[in-house]
PDB file of C-alpha atoms in Angstrom:
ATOM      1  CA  UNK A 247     107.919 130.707  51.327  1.00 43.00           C
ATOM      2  CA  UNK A 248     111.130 129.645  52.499  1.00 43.00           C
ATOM      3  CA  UNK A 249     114.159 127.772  50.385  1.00 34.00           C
ATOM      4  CA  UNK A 250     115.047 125.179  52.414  1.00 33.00           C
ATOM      5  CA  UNK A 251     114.097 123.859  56.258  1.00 35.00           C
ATOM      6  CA  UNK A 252     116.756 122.039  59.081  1.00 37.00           C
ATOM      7  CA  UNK A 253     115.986 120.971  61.968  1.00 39.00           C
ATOM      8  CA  UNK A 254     118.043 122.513  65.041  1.00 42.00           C
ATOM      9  CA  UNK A 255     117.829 123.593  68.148  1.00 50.00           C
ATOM     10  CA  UNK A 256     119.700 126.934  68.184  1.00 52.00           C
ATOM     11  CA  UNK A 257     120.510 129.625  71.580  1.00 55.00           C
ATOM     12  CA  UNK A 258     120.697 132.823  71.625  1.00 56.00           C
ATOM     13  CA  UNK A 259     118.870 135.575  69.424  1.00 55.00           C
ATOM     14  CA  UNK A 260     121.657 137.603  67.048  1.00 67.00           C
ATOM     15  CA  UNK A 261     119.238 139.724  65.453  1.00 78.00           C
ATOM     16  CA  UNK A 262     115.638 139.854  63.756  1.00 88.00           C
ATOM     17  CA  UNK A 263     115.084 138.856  60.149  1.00 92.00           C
ATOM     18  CA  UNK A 264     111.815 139.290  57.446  1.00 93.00           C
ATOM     19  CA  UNK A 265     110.735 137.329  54.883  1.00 92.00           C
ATOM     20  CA  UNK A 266     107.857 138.395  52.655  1.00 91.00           C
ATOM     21  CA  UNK A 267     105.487 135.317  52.002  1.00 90.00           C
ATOM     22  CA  UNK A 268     102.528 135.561  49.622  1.00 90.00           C
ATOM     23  CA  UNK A 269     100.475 136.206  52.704  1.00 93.00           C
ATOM     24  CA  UNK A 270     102.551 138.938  54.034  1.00 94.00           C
ATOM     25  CA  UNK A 271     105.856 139.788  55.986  1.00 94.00           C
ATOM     26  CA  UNK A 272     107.284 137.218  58.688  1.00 94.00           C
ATOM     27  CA  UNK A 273     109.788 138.934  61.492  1.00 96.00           C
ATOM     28  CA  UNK A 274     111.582 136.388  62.434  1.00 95.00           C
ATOM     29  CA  UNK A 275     115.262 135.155  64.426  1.00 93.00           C
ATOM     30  CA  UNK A 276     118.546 134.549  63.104  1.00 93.00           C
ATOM     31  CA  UNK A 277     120.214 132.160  66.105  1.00 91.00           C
ATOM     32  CA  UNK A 278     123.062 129.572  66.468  1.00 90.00           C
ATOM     33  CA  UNK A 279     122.877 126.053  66.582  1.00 87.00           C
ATOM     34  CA  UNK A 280     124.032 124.699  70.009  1.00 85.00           C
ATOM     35  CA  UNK A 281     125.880 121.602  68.345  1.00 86.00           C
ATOM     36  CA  UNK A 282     127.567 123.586  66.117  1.00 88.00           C
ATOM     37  CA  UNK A 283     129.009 127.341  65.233  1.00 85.00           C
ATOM     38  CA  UNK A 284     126.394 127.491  61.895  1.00 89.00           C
ATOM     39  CA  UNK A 285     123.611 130.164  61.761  1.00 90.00           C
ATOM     40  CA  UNK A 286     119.685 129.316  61.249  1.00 91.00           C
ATOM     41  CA  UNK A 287     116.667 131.430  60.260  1.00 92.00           C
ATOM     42  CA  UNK A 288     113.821 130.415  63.034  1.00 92.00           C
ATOM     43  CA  UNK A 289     110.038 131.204  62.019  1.00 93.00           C
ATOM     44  CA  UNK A 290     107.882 129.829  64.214  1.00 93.00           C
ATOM     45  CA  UNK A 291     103.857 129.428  64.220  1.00 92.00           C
ATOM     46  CA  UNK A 292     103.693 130.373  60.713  1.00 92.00           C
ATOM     47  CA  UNK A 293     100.291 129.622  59.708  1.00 91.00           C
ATOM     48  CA  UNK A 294      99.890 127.256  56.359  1.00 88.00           C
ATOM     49  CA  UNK A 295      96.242 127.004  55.890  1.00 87.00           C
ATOM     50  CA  UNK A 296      92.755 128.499  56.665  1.00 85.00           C
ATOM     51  CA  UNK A 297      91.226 126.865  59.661  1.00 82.00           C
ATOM     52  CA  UNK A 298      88.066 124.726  58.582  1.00 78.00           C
ATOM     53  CA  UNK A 299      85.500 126.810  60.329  1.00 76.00           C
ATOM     54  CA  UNK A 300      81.943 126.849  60.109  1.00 77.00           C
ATOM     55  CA  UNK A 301      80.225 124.611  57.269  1.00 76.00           C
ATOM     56  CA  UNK A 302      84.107 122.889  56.519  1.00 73.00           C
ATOM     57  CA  UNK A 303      84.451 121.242  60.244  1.00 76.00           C
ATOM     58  CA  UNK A 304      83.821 118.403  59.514  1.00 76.00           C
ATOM     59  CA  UNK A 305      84.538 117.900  56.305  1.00 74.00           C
ATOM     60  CA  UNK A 306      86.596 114.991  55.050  1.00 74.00           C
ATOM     61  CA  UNK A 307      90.337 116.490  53.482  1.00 68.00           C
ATOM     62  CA  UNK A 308      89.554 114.665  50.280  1.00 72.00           C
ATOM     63  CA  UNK A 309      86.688 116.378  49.976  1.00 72.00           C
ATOM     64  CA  UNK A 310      87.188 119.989  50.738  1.00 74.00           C
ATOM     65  CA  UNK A 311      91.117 120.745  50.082  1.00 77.00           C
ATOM     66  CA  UNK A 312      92.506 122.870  52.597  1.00 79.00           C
ATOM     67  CA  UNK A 313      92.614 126.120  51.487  1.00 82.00           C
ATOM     68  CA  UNK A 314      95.574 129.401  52.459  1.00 88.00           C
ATOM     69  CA  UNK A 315      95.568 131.289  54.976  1.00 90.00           C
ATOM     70  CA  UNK A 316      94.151 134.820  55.073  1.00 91.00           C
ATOM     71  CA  UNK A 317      96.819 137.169  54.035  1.00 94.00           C
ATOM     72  CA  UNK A 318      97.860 139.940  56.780  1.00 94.00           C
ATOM     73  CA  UNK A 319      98.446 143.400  56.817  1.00 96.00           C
ATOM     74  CA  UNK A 320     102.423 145.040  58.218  1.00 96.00           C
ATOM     75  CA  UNK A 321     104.688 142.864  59.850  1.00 96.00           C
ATOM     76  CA  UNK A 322     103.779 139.077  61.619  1.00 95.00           C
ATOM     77  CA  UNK A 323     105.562 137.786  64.711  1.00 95.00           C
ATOM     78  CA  UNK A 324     106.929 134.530  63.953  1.00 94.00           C
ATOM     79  CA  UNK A 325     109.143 134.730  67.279  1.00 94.00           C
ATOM     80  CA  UNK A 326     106.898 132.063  69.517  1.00 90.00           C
ATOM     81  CA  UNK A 327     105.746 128.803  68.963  1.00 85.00           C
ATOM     82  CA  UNK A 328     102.074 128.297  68.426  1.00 80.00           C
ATOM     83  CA  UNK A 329      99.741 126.823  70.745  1.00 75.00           C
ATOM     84  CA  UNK A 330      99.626 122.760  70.145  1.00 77.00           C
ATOM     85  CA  UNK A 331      96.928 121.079  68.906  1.00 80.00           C
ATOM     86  CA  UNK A 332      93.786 120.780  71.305  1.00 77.00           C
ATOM     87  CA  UNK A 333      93.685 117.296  73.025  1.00 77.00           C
ATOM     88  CA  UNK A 334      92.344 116.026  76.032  1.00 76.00           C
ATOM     89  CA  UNK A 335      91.741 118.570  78.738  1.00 75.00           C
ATOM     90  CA  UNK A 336      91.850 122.910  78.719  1.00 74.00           C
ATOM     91  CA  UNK A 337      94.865 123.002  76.749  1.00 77.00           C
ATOM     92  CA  UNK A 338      95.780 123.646  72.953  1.00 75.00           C
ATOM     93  CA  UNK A 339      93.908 125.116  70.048  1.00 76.00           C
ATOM     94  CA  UNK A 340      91.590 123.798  67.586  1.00 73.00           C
ATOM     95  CA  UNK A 341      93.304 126.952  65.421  1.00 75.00           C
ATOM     96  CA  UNK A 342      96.644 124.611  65.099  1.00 81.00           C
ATOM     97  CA  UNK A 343      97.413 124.356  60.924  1.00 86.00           C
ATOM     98  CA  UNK A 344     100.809 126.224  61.552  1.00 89.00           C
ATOM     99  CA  UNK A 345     104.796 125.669  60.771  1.00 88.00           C
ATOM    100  CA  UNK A 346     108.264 126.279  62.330  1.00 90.00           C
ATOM    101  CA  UNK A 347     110.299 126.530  60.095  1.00 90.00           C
ATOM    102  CA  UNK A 348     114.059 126.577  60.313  1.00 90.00           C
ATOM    103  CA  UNK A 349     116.584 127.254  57.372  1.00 90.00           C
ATOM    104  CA  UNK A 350     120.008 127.847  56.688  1.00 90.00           C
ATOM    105  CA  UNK A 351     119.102 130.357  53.950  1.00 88.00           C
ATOM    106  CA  UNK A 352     116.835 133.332  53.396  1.00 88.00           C
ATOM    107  CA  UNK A 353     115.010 133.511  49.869  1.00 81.00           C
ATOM    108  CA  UNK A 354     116.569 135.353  47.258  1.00 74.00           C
ATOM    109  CA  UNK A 355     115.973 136.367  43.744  1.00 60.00           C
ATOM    110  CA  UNK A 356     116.964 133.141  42.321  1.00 59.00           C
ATOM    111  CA  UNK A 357     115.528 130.998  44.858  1.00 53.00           C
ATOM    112  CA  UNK A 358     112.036 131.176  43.536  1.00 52.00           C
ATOM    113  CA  UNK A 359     111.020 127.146  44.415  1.00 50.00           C
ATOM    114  CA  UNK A 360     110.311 125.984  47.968  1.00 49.00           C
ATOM    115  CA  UNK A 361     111.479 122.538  48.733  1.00 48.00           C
ATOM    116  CA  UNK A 362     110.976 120.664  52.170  1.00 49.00           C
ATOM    117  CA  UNK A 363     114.320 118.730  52.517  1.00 46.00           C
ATOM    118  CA  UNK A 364     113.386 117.766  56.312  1.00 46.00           C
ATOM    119  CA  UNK A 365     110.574 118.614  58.128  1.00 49.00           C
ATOM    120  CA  UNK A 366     109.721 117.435  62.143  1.00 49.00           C
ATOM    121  CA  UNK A 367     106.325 116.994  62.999  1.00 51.00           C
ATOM    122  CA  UNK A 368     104.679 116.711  66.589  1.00 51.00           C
ATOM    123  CA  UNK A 369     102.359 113.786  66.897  1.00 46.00           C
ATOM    124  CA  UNK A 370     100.256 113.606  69.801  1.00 43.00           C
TER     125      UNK A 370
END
């Protein structure tokens, strides 16, 4: 998907960016980081897996390995954060197996390998 992921918090939107993703086409933001002058890629709520629906609820993750998303036809927003995962209460989404990503770099032709070289993740 993408080269390589950071973690910043950037301001201000410079101008829109795609990536094409096995799935389809992510339109996403090119920002700066507010600790520093360097530019960032943002794509946020990209989704990274089929939710388990229907007979794969509540199936165990060593049983039934998750499986990709649905590819999508055009262009996909990947401006705005998902919804978080569903906890106690009305709020969040059971509909939650999805990424932002930030990275330095866009893909190229001779950056054919994704690796993660920091990832955050939100527990609840």
């Amino acid at each position: 998907m993408l080269a390589r992921t950071a973690n910043e918090e950037g301001t201000g939107v410079q101008a829109p960016v795609t990536v094409v993703t096995k799935q389809g086409t992510l339109r996403g933001d090119t920002q700066t980081s507010k600790y520093s002058d360097n530019t960032f890629y943002s794509f946020k709520g990209v989704p990274y897996a089929k939710p388990p629906l229907g007979d794969l609820r509540f199936k165990s993750a060593s049983v039934q390995a998750p499986q990709d998303p649905e590819p999508w036809e055009g262009v996909k927003d990947a401006l705005k954060e998902a919804a978080y995962c569903k906890q106690a209460g009305d709020r969040g989404s059971e509909d939650c197996l999805v990424l932002n990503v930030y990275t330095p770099n866009l893909p190229s032709d001779d950056t054919s390998d994704v690796y993660c070289l920091s990832a955050s993740i939100r527990c609840h």
